[in-house]
Amino acid sequence: MKAITLVSYPTATDFDSLDTLKHIKYLKAPPFSILVVTSLFRRLGVEVNLFNTDNEYLRHLDSGKDAKTFCEDFAGLLAESAVSVAGFSSICNSYYVTLAIARELKRKRPEIRVLLGGTHATATAMHTMERCSYIDFILAGEIEDSLESFSRCYDASPEDVPGLYWRDSRKTIRVNTFGPPPNLEDMPLPAYDLCDDYNLDSFMVEAGRGCPFHCRFCSTSHFFGRAYRLRPFDTILDEASVLNTKFGFPRIALLHDNLFHSHRKLLSFCRKWKNDSRTEGLSWNCSLRADSISPEIAEELSNSGCESVFIGVETGSQRVQQVIEKRLKIDKVRQVIDSLHKYGVRTTVAFMIGFPEERREEVRLTLDFYYEMLCRRLASPQIDMLSPVNGSNYYEEYKEELYYDELTSAMAHQGDMLSSISAHYDDMVRASPELFAAHYALPLKFVEREFVFECTCFLRYAAYNMRWLLVMAVHAVGDLYDVVELFLEYRKSTTSSLKGMLYYSNYDFLEDFLAFAACLPQLQVFRQECLDQYRFMLDAYSLSDEEFTALKEMSSVQDVNRSCTLTLDDRLFASCLTKFTRYSFSEVVDSFDKGDPVENIAPMQSAIILRADSEHVFIEGVSVMTAAIVMAFEEGEVIANALEMLAEKHADLLPGSVANVRQGFLFAIQQLVATGYLRPD
Ligand code: SF4
């Protein structure tokens, strides 16, 4: 084989608008795994013709074409440029899109040999070969050591290729024996040159593979085996250094499902990263089990430049921890997260609900933990509905009981990429739970599946777009579980015809949630101040591009990034400095809407938040009460002190006196104490 066409798995989702998708830089760069495969082929002297499916999808939509025609059009493009072999990578979320493209390609160019690889093709290899006659080969498992024999003899003597699924001359499916796990020390540098043009903030270095645990919901062990492997520290540091110095990535994401389970190794890695000239001062992040972190390690992580850690907590119930075989100690997890935050390390804390054995009160415990994280400045909580992914123990145990009910887990929501055409391929998914288990339902014994689904959708979008409004709603009602139930009840009286994830990702949901919060009697005190501010943000979101441009020109705002208009909460969480002012930014907007001259705006008490990145200071207007809440939850005084330094640095850009920061903070605390949201003790 002299050349191959490689096609990456899709990850884009059309729950986000095209405008939003276009701003997700990572969609434009090829996925890391395809860069690894590209480099392996290049080392063998095979020319690679790489197609990034997400990018092609964006181009397709951007040219005004219907999503429904994407698979066929993209297959046409591949047919024109594909050489004799086309290789597709795969993940569970979007497997039907991958198969639909491959099927179209084979229909257009029957002589092309279609090869599948990756985690999901491996987990479903035999079923895929049985059902998809257009797939010629599946190269299962880790392919480092089988690519050479495949590229040499895939047609002449496929029986020599380790881990290959293929058909013999009688169309019988044959499966070759797998080889031993590859030597991770002997891997070429991934084809980083192919993601050089996308101005990404960080990129990945593979730190190793395999996990010694076997949590029931996880398929990692199925693909990589339970043999835990770590690449040599020097190799990891070399690649990180190349990414930083040659390609300009300012931070490194270390890729490993469970980077360290030995305290000793983790400590020595942190020290090596910190003291080695290749990585000194270079930021990094990773995924760790909570029980691999101690307070000492948290400090070392911070000292070494580790900015954030992904921690899968899964459930707030100790009993369910045992049932799902994750076996974390909940109290210890809380201490670990405290330690990380104490040393300034951010956390992404992931939860799941919808386990078959989970009781209602155990869901409540998970939501309580989720809410604790929602109130932490340095935590980003996530929650999903359990999905019985192929290759997991849950799939194996329940595969005879899975059913299809269209309530697809957000863990598989990328599978609804092109959801407007998913009906087109619905038959494919409905006919084969063996191939598309991630889209199927597990039977739940104690909790309604609809509640689990709506709850995770609600939290995903409420927390993303209106995090502090959600926090305030829980303050008012007393419990996140109850807020969800109350909102779902309220939802019955609303008018949006959208359903499921499409509803929650839409403006309709934000409108409804705002109206719901405004109805909570306990939140009346905030109505004029805080709720109106959210109203302003929603109104700003619905402005046309022309109106928005005109607004920017008319208002005193120095810069507004339209692409993140709705992430007010995230921006309020960023380093910020609050000042009080006599003019309201929202008044400026109203004035613009009415066509009044800006100079006619009446003075009123308001606040501005100054947000700084390394190059610019941005101004955002908020109400006094919102500012007060932000300051309080920002651990105000510490932040204010740090930002006074920043303010001095940018003194020429800032209006008024820096001393106002402290006054503003004290005012905010007084307001919160007066309204009962903070207690003096
Ligand atoms: S969830 Fe994490 S710890 Fe559990 S098996 Fe998967 S990778 Fe390992």
XYZ file of C-alpha atoms and ligand atoms in Angstrom:
689
model
C 0.000 0.000 0.000
C 1.453 3.334 -1.046
C -1.298 5.652 0.151
C -4.410 5.673 2.322
C -7.321 8.035 2.851
C -7.989 8.508 6.581
C -11.313 9.831 7.871
C -11.711 10.990 11.486
C -14.763 10.201 13.601
C -17.305 13.029 13.914
C -17.830 14.835 17.211
C -19.791 17.938 16.224
C -23.335 18.181 17.433
C -26.040 20.231 15.850
C -27.558 21.057 19.223
C -25.170 23.936 18.918
C -25.841 26.438 16.179
C -23.514 26.683 13.223
C -22.358 30.005 14.638
C -21.366 28.325 17.904
C -19.805 25.329 16.190
C -17.646 27.601 14.082
C -16.143 29.069 17.230
C -15.146 25.675 18.648
C -11.569 25.604 17.505
C -11.092 21.953 18.380
C -13.610 20.874 15.769
C -11.383 22.208 13.045
C -8.284 20.323 14.144
C -8.135 16.554 13.560
C -8.652 14.377 16.672
C -5.481 13.275 18.438
C -5.926 9.570 17.677
C -5.972 10.178 13.932
C -2.721 12.144 14.249
C -1.177 9.086 15.901
C -2.371 6.796 13.103
C -1.156 9.280 10.499
C 2.325 9.314 12.001
C 2.414 5.502 12.100
C 1.525 5.285 8.401
C 4.024 7.993 7.537
C 6.750 6.024 9.303
C 5.927 3.087 7.040
C 6.261 5.311 3.987
C 2.506 5.310 3.299
C 1.151 8.625 2.079
C -1.841 9.837 4.120
C -4.731 11.810 2.698
C -6.495 13.022 5.860
C -10.113 14.228 6.115
C -11.424 15.803 9.307
C -15.136 14.947 9.327
C -16.104 17.751 11.739
C -14.444 20.299 9.529
C -16.145 18.920 6.436
C -19.477 19.063 8.263
C -18.958 22.730 9.157
C -18.003 23.512 5.568
C -21.084 21.692 4.347
C -23.425 23.704 6.587
C -21.573 26.932 5.949
C -22.106 26.572 2.226
C -25.849 26.612 2.894
C -26.433 22.899 2.308
C -28.878 20.807 4.298
C -27.427 18.581 7.040
C -29.443 15.722 5.559
C -27.196 15.542 2.524
C -23.925 15.593 4.451
C -23.101 11.874 4.516
C -23.775 11.474 0.829
C -21.952 14.645 -0.196
C -18.956 13.870 1.980
C -18.808 10.323 0.612
C -18.816 11.871 -2.869
C -15.850 14.021 -1.934
C -14.035 10.972 -0.567
C -14.882 8.976 -3.688
C -13.217 11.603 -5.851
C -10.051 11.763 -3.828
C -9.833 8.388 -2.095
C -7.051 6.046 -3.048
C -7.530 2.283 -3.001
C -7.953 2.073 0.793
C -10.087 4.327 3.010
C -9.639 4.025 6.781
C -12.267 5.333 9.243
C -11.693 5.905 12.954
C -14.632 5.393 15.292
C -16.197 6.250 18.642
C -19.532 5.071 20.010
C -21.215 8.468 19.909
C -21.117 8.884 16.166
C -20.717 5.363 14.847
C -23.823 5.473 12.686
C -22.560 8.603 10.938
C -19.233 6.896 10.257
C -20.996 3.813 8.903
C -23.363 5.908 6.787
C -20.429 7.689 5.130
C -18.544 4.412 4.609
C -21.626 2.792 3.073
C -22.095 5.667 0.631
C -18.419 5.606 -0.302
C -18.566 1.881 -1.049
C -21.692 2.379 -3.133
C -19.974 5.042 -5.218
C -16.594 3.293 -5.491
C -17.053 -0.477 -4.869
C -13.402 -1.194 -5.591
C -12.201 0.873 -2.607
C -11.286 -1.278 0.394
C -12.937 0.126 3.526
C -11.079 -0.284 6.822
C -12.386 0.547 10.311
C -10.376 1.037 13.478
C -10.713 2.624 16.904
C -12.437 1.915 20.181
C -15.973 1.394 18.980
C -15.162 -0.645 15.889
C -13.119 -2.875 18.203
C -15.929 -3.253 20.749
C -18.434 -4.184 18.032
C -16.118 -5.802 15.475
C -17.883 -9.113 14.833
C -21.371 -7.579 14.760
C -20.162 -4.818 12.451
C -18.652 -7.323 10.020
C -21.845 -9.409 10.097
C -24.182 -6.489 9.443
C -22.102 -4.220 7.210
C -21.015 -5.952 4.025
C -19.481 -2.667 2.847
C -16.806 -2.901 5.561
C -13.886 -4.976 4.276
C -11.607 -4.936 7.322
C -11.587 -4.001 10.978
C -8.202 -3.573 12.543
C -9.092 -4.121 16.195
C -7.351 -3.035 19.384
C -4.093 -1.132 19.503
C -2.777 -1.074 15.972
C 0.830 0.081 16.351
C 2.260 -3.382 15.644
C -0.275 -4.524 13.053
C -0.183 -1.558 10.689
C 3.031 -2.653 9.058
C 1.756 -6.092 8.093
C -1.588 -4.597 7.089
C -0.022 -2.053 4.765
C 2.233 -4.763 3.309
C -0.225 -7.592 2.733
C -3.820 -6.587 3.492
C -5.094 -8.093 0.229
C -2.591 -10.855 -0.500
C -2.354 -12.521 2.916
C -4.622 -10.813 5.468
C -4.255 -13.803 7.788
C -0.810 -12.424 8.676
C -2.180 -9.192 10.170
C -2.627 -9.411 13.976
C -6.080 -8.413 15.256
C -7.625 -8.165 11.757
C -11.273 -9.001 11.022
C -11.713 -9.874 7.332
C -13.640 -12.113 4.901
C -12.116 -15.025 3.051
C -12.967 -16.083 -0.506
C -16.141 -17.835 0.740
C -17.209 -14.595 2.515
C -16.657 -16.217 5.889
C -15.607 -13.713 8.544
C -12.169 -14.502 9.918
C -10.549 -13.103 13.053
C -6.786 -13.132 13.440
C -5.065 -13.592 16.771
C -4.116 -10.376 18.564
C -0.478 -9.546 19.231
C 0.902 -8.375 22.596
C 0.329 -4.721 23.612
C 2.651 -2.415 21.678
C 5.773 -0.888 23.111
C 4.801 2.710 23.872
C 8.423 3.816 23.970
C 8.771 3.216 20.277
C 6.138 5.524 18.880
C 6.711 8.295 16.354
C 5.774 11.859 17.212
C 2.055 12.288 16.365
C 1.448 14.321 13.212
C 1.211 17.558 15.189
C 2.010 19.499 12.034
C -1.600 18.863 10.935
C -3.024 20.888 13.819
C -0.564 23.717 13.576
C -2.938 26.207 11.959
C -5.824 26.253 14.390
C -4.530 28.507 17.142
C -5.470 26.006 19.843
C -4.888 26.762 23.516
C -3.589 23.312 24.314
C -2.972 19.965 22.751
C -2.435 16.401 23.828
C 0.547 14.267 24.637
C -0.136 10.588 25.174
C 1.111 9.654 28.633
C 0.185 5.981 28.528
C -2.673 3.493 28.283
C -4.688 1.007 30.283
C -6.368 1.116 33.653
C -6.140 -1.536 36.386
C -9.711 -0.835 37.568
C -12.871 -2.197 36.023
C -15.722 0.179 36.773
C -18.886 -1.364 35.378
C -19.851 1.580 33.157
C -16.428 2.036 31.518
C -15.101 0.381 28.359
C -11.453 1.384 28.754
C -10.391 -2.034 29.994
C -12.047 -3.704 27.026
C -9.954 -1.759 24.544
C -6.623 -1.332 26.312
C -6.810 -4.238 28.709
C -6.178 -3.794 32.408
C -2.424 -3.657 31.866
C -1.522 -0.196 33.078
C 1.229 1.364 30.983
C 3.022 4.644 31.392
C 5.347 6.074 28.779
C 8.809 7.072 30.007
C 8.768 10.493 31.648
C 11.484 11.691 29.279
C 9.401 10.791 26.230
C 6.389 12.637 27.639
C 8.495 15.695 28.408
C 10.149 15.587 24.990
C 6.800 15.621 23.211
C 5.427 18.338 25.491
C 8.477 20.427 24.750
C 8.080 19.964 20.990
C 4.423 20.968 21.199
C 5.365 24.068 23.122
C 8.505 25.229 21.362
C 7.901 24.084 17.799
C 4.123 24.434 17.540
C 3.521 27.113 20.164
C 0.942 25.369 22.386
C 0.985 27.144 25.764
C -0.421 24.204 27.739
C -0.371 20.445 27.475
C -3.167 17.947 28.091
C -1.730 14.619 29.192
C -3.787 11.825 27.719
C -4.341 8.733 29.835
C -7.630 7.414 31.214
C -6.115 7.159 34.658
C -2.737 8.847 34.618
C -1.290 7.693 37.939
C -2.503 5.306 40.554
C 0.761 5.393 42.474
C 1.337 8.403 44.750
C 5.071 7.910 44.480
C 5.074 8.025 40.678
C 2.764 10.995 40.546
C 4.980 12.929 42.949
C 8.126 12.161 41.015
C 6.420 13.102 37.737
C 5.355 16.485 39.155
C 8.875 17.187 40.362
C 10.379 16.145 37.064
C 7.965 18.350 35.104
C 8.686 21.316 37.362
C 12.463 21.037 37.392
C 13.214 19.864 33.875
C 14.269 22.627 31.489
C 12.032 21.169 28.743
C 8.820 21.790 30.683
C 9.735 24.352 33.301
C 6.893 26.880 33.490
C 4.717 24.910 31.049
C 1.100 24.374 32.137
C -0.566 20.985 31.951
C -3.735 19.140 32.862
C -4.785 15.518 33.177
C -7.382 13.032 34.359
C -6.846 11.314 37.737
C -8.730 9.048 40.094
C -9.512 10.982 43.261
C -7.842 8.331 45.404
C -4.532 8.886 43.629
C -4.342 12.419 45.066
C -3.238 13.413 48.566
C -2.871 16.932 50.013
C 0.877 16.687 49.408
C 0.272 15.721 45.787
C -2.223 18.550 45.332
C 0.483 21.000 46.347
C 3.033 19.373 44.041
C 0.561 19.357 41.171
C 0.055 23.062 41.640
C 3.781 23.784 41.961
C 4.528 21.866 38.799
C 2.100 23.897 36.691
C -0.866 21.511 36.660
C -3.799 23.852 36.042
C -6.688 21.445 36.164
C -7.598 17.861 36.888
C -10.550 15.883 35.565
C -12.024 13.691 38.307
C -14.762 11.165 37.635
C -16.714 10.984 40.892
C -19.788 9.444 39.212
C -22.059 9.211 42.268
C -22.489 10.923 45.626
C -23.806 7.717 47.180
C -21.315 5.473 48.964
C -23.503 2.443 48.304
C -23.664 3.132 44.568
C -19.876 3.638 44.527
C -19.613 -0.025 45.505
C -22.365 -1.170 43.146
C -20.730 0.374 40.091
C -17.315 -0.818 41.289
C -15.769 2.635 41.216
C -15.208 2.315 44.970
C -14.179 5.863 45.795
C -14.668 7.050 49.370
C -16.992 10.044 49.118
C -15.565 11.874 52.143
C -12.051 11.448 50.816
C -13.096 12.768 47.412
C -14.386 15.941 49.044
C -11.079 16.369 50.882
C -9.122 15.836 47.671
C -11.137 18.466 45.826
C -10.664 20.850 48.760
C -6.905 20.283 48.603
C -6.741 20.889 44.877
C -8.724 24.102 45.182
C -6.637 25.216 48.134
C -3.597 25.138 45.873
C -5.419 26.771 42.985
C -5.842 23.674 40.799
C -9.125 23.739 38.900
C -11.261 20.623 38.770
C -13.729 19.216 36.306
C -15.881 16.941 38.429
C -17.981 14.426 36.513
C -21.122 12.685 37.762
C -23.568 10.173 36.341
C -27.096 9.209 37.236
C -29.325 6.514 35.804
C -27.668 3.382 37.189
C -30.142 0.472 37.191
C -29.696 -0.144 40.929
C -29.798 3.528 41.992
C -32.561 4.725 44.328
C -34.197 8.145 44.326
C -32.425 9.270 47.500
C -29.114 8.257 45.956
C -29.790 10.463 42.943
C -30.466 13.249 45.437
C -27.055 12.648 47.048
C -25.367 12.928 43.661
C -27.195 16.170 42.912
C -26.174 17.504 46.335
C -22.532 16.830 45.501
C -23.007 18.360 42.054
C -24.463 21.472 43.683
C -21.516 21.747 46.097
C -19.268 21.855 43.056
C -21.498 24.396 41.352
C -20.771 26.799 44.210
C -17.006 26.406 43.909
C -15.206 28.943 41.800
C -12.545 26.431 40.763
C -14.888 23.531 40.006
C -16.714 22.744 36.779
C -19.287 20.058 37.520
C -20.660 17.858 34.741
C -23.484 15.373 34.891
C -24.653 12.779 32.377
C -27.103 9.949 32.142
C -25.442 6.538 32.175
C -25.066 5.105 28.715
C -24.532 1.333 28.312
C -21.589 1.682 25.944
C -20.445 -1.396 24.069
C -17.470 -2.952 25.790
C -18.587 -1.995 29.313
C -19.680 -4.517 31.914
C -23.095 -2.842 32.127
C -23.568 -3.556 28.424
C -22.576 -7.190 28.824
C -24.855 -7.666 31.834
C -27.901 -5.925 30.375
C -27.570 -6.424 26.623
C -30.690 -8.607 26.452
C -32.764 -5.956 28.253
C -31.730 -2.806 26.383
C -34.507 -0.902 24.648
C -34.729 2.105 22.373
C -36.778 5.045 23.642
C -35.160 8.089 21.986
C -33.993 9.467 25.355
C -30.378 9.397 24.363
C -27.765 10.034 27.014
C -25.721 13.182 26.634
C -22.741 10.814 26.794
C -23.879 9.765 23.344
C -25.364 13.037 22.191
C -22.668 13.491 19.618
C -24.306 10.496 18.042
C -27.101 12.887 17.295
C -24.782 14.999 15.240
C -26.873 15.713 12.221
C -29.914 15.005 14.382
C -31.988 16.494 11.627
C -30.962 13.532 9.513
C -30.843 10.974 12.285
C -34.341 9.877 11.306
C -32.746 9.029 7.983
C -30.528 6.496 9.728
C -32.943 5.648 12.512
C -33.542 2.189 11.089
C -29.852 1.459 11.301
C -29.759 2.331 15.021
C -33.054 0.612 15.871
C -32.021 -2.590 14.130
C -28.736 -3.046 15.943
C -28.363 -2.499 19.689
C -25.207 -4.582 19.307
C -23.681 -1.732 17.289
C -25.282 1.317 18.881
C -25.805 0.453 22.541
C -24.867 3.995 23.616
C -28.184 5.151 22.140
C -30.180 2.550 24.064
C -31.828 2.513 27.484
C -31.010 0.448 30.535
C -33.984 -0.672 32.627
C -34.117 1.415 35.829
C -35.653 -0.155 38.898
C -36.329 2.810 41.178
C -36.169 6.087 39.217
C -38.090 7.187 36.120
C -35.832 7.323 33.119
C -37.571 10.482 31.867
C -36.621 12.274 35.080
C -32.989 11.218 34.747
C -32.903 12.394 31.151
C -34.608 15.748 31.757
C -32.535 16.359 34.880
C -29.202 15.928 33.101
C -30.302 18.066 30.136
C -31.599 20.774 32.483
C -28.400 20.875 34.529
C -26.137 20.815 31.511
C -27.617 23.964 30.009
C -28.753 25.787 33.155
C -25.299 25.468 34.694
C -23.569 26.469 31.483
C -25.644 29.534 30.727
C -27.039 30.655 34.086
C -24.896 29.089 36.741
C -25.539 31.661 39.442
C -29.221 31.858 38.805
C -29.277 28.101 39.364
C -27.291 28.535 42.581
C -29.718 31.180 43.765
C -32.680 28.963 42.914
C -31.217 26.190 45.081
C -30.614 28.707 47.874
C -34.256 29.654 47.613
C -35.740 26.158 47.369
C -33.234 24.334 49.553
C -32.241 21.400 47.362
C -31.152 20.907 43.747
C -33.265 17.784 43.307
C -36.342 19.803 44.307
C -35.411 22.637 41.932
C -35.280 20.136 39.071
C -38.638 18.657 40.032
C -40.207 22.110 40.362
C -38.842 23.199 37.011
C -40.106 20.057 35.272
C -43.531 20.753 36.732
C -43.316 24.386 35.596
C -42.249 23.222 32.137
C -45.666 21.634 31.613
C -47.208 25.099 31.531
C -44.757 26.535 28.986
C -45.323 26.753 25.269
C -42.124 25.648 23.551
C -42.752 22.781 21.164
C -39.121 21.658 21.313
C -38.220 18.505 23.185
C -35.237 16.948 24.921
C -31.766 18.274 24.323
C -32.995 20.465 21.483
C -35.231 22.315 23.939
C -32.598 22.742 26.644
C -29.949 23.917 24.206
C -32.370 26.474 22.808
C -33.207 30.043 23.762
C -36.707 28.806 24.736
C -35.270 27.018 27.756
C -33.338 30.064 28.934
C -36.515 32.131 28.703
C -38.450 29.506 30.649
C -35.796 29.106 33.312
C -35.616 32.844 33.830
C -39.395 33.045 34.146
C -39.387 30.036 36.501
C -36.772 31.663 38.753
C -38.705 34.905 38.760
C -41.731 32.982 40.084
C -39.878 31.602 43.098
C -41.171 33.739 45.983
C -37.833 33.559 47.750
C -36.112 35.208 44.787
C -38.345 38.260 44.613
C -35.684 40.397 46.250
C -33.450 39.768 43.267
C -35.976 40.343 40.554
C -35.184 43.860 39.589
C -31.474 43.548 39.996
C -30.227 40.110 39.133
C -32.994 38.588 37.073
C -33.187 41.682 34.916
C -29.515 41.333 34.234
C -30.056 37.866 32.853
C -32.941 39.245 30.838
C -30.544 41.757 29.351
C -28.116 39.026 28.388
C -30.857 37.056 26.674
C -31.990 40.128 24.793
C -28.438 40.821 23.724
C -28.220 37.235 22.484
C -31.199 37.730 20.218
C -29.841 40.863 18.537
C -29.007 40.539 14.875
C -25.370 40.840 13.844
C -26.025 44.309 12.423
C -27.684 45.482 15.637
C -24.886 44.010 17.657
C -22.220 45.765 15.612
C -24.081 49.045 15.907
C -24.394 48.515 19.646
C -20.686 47.983 19.983
C -20.047 51.218 18.171
C -22.536 53.205 20.226
C -21.836 51.851 23.673
C -18.864 52.490 25.872
C -17.892 48.830 25.816
C -14.372 48.423 24.564
C -14.800 44.896 23.320
C -17.504 42.286 23.413
C -16.979 38.770 22.237
C -20.241 37.740 20.630
C -19.287 34.114 20.544
C -19.549 33.855 24.307
C -22.454 36.195 24.901
C -24.359 33.596 26.853
C -21.541 32.416 29.028
C -22.013 35.301 31.406
C -21.409 33.095 34.403
C -18.176 31.745 33.058
C -16.943 35.204 32.395
C -17.974 36.393 35.811
C -15.916 33.563 37.155
C -12.877 34.683 35.261
C -10.469 37.008 36.983
C -12.527 40.099 37.457
C -12.556 43.496 39.033
C -15.777 45.194 40.011
C -16.404 48.906 40.039
C -19.593 50.779 40.714
C -20.843 53.300 38.268
C -23.738 55.673 37.775
C -24.606 54.384 34.336
C -26.039 51.043 33.441
C -24.812 49.142 30.448
C -28.305 47.728 29.957
C -29.660 51.286 29.854
C -27.295 51.944 27.001
C -28.725 48.937 25.192
C -32.307 50.053 25.854
C -31.434 53.468 24.582
C -30.064 51.938 21.430
C -33.174 49.807 20.968
C -35.425 52.852 21.260
C -33.215 54.991 19.067
C -32.665 57.539 21.866
C -29.407 59.475 21.944
C -27.000 57.808 24.336
C -26.352 61.091 26.165
C -29.987 61.081 27.338
C -29.468 58.026 29.520
C -30.460 58.727 33.098
C -27.900 57.997 35.801
C -28.567 54.917 37.918
C -26.537 52.777 40.239
C -24.886 49.967 38.360
C -21.628 48.090 38.227
C -19.063 47.114 35.697
C -16.856 44.090 35.794
C -13.474 44.317 34.237
C -12.177 41.048 32.909
C -8.586 40.751 31.833
C -6.677 38.288 29.770
C -3.000 38.551 29.008
C -3.483 41.309 26.458
C -6.753 43.139 26.969
C -9.088 44.449 29.594
C -12.753 43.929 28.727
C -15.658 45.787 30.293
C -18.982 44.155 31.078
C -21.904 45.847 32.727
C -23.919 44.111 35.444
C -26.336 45.111 38.140
C -25.093 46.015 41.585
C -26.597 42.893 43.088
C -25.072 40.626 40.486
C -21.731 42.223 41.130
C -22.185 41.669 44.853
C -22.959 38.003 44.365
C -20.053 37.542 42.042
C -17.693 39.158 44.467
C -18.947 37.006 47.308
C -18.651 33.759 45.411
C -15.321 34.803 44.000
C -13.839 34.622 47.494
C -13.866 38.354 47.006
C -11.094 39.800 49.059
C -8.392 37.444 47.833
C -9.369 38.060 44.260
C -9.700 41.766 44.843
C -6.166 41.953 46.229
C -4.758 40.108 43.258
C -6.667 42.291 40.891
C -5.578 45.504 42.462
C -2.151 44.594 41.159
C -3.666 43.926 37.778
C -5.519 47.210 37.931
C -2.291 49.064 38.602
C -0.709 47.380 35.636
C -3.577 48.494 33.418
C -4.220 51.746 35.256
C -4.402 53.776 32.092
C -7.307 51.650 30.841
C -9.372 51.757 34.019
C -11.776 54.509 34.956
C -11.930 55.782 38.534
C -9.962 54.818 41.566
C -8.603 51.380 42.347
C -9.730 51.881 45.940
C -13.316 51.320 44.787
C -12.610 47.612 44.522
C -12.492 47.196 48.257
C -15.515 49.429 48.778
C -17.395 47.384 46.226
C -16.516 44.175 47.968
C -17.659 45.425 51.360
C -20.852 46.699 49.825
C -21.500 43.303 48.235
C -20.989 41.464 51.509
C -23.300 43.884 53.332
C -25.973 43.330 50.711
C -25.728 39.571 50.944
C -25.806 39.604 54.745
C -28.770 41.990 54.694
C -30.723 39.711 52.376
C -29.869 36.565 54.316
C -27.698 34.942 51.684
C -24.601 35.112 53.834
C -24.506 34.673 57.576
C -22.120 36.864 59.615
C -20.576 33.774 61.261
S -13.733 4.867 34.968
Fe -11.569 5.420 35.198
S -10.865 4.176 36.942
Fe -12.765 3.230 36.203
S -12.114 1.668 34.717
Fe -12.554 3.538 33.548
S -10.561 4.564 33.377
Fe -10.380 3.051 35.027
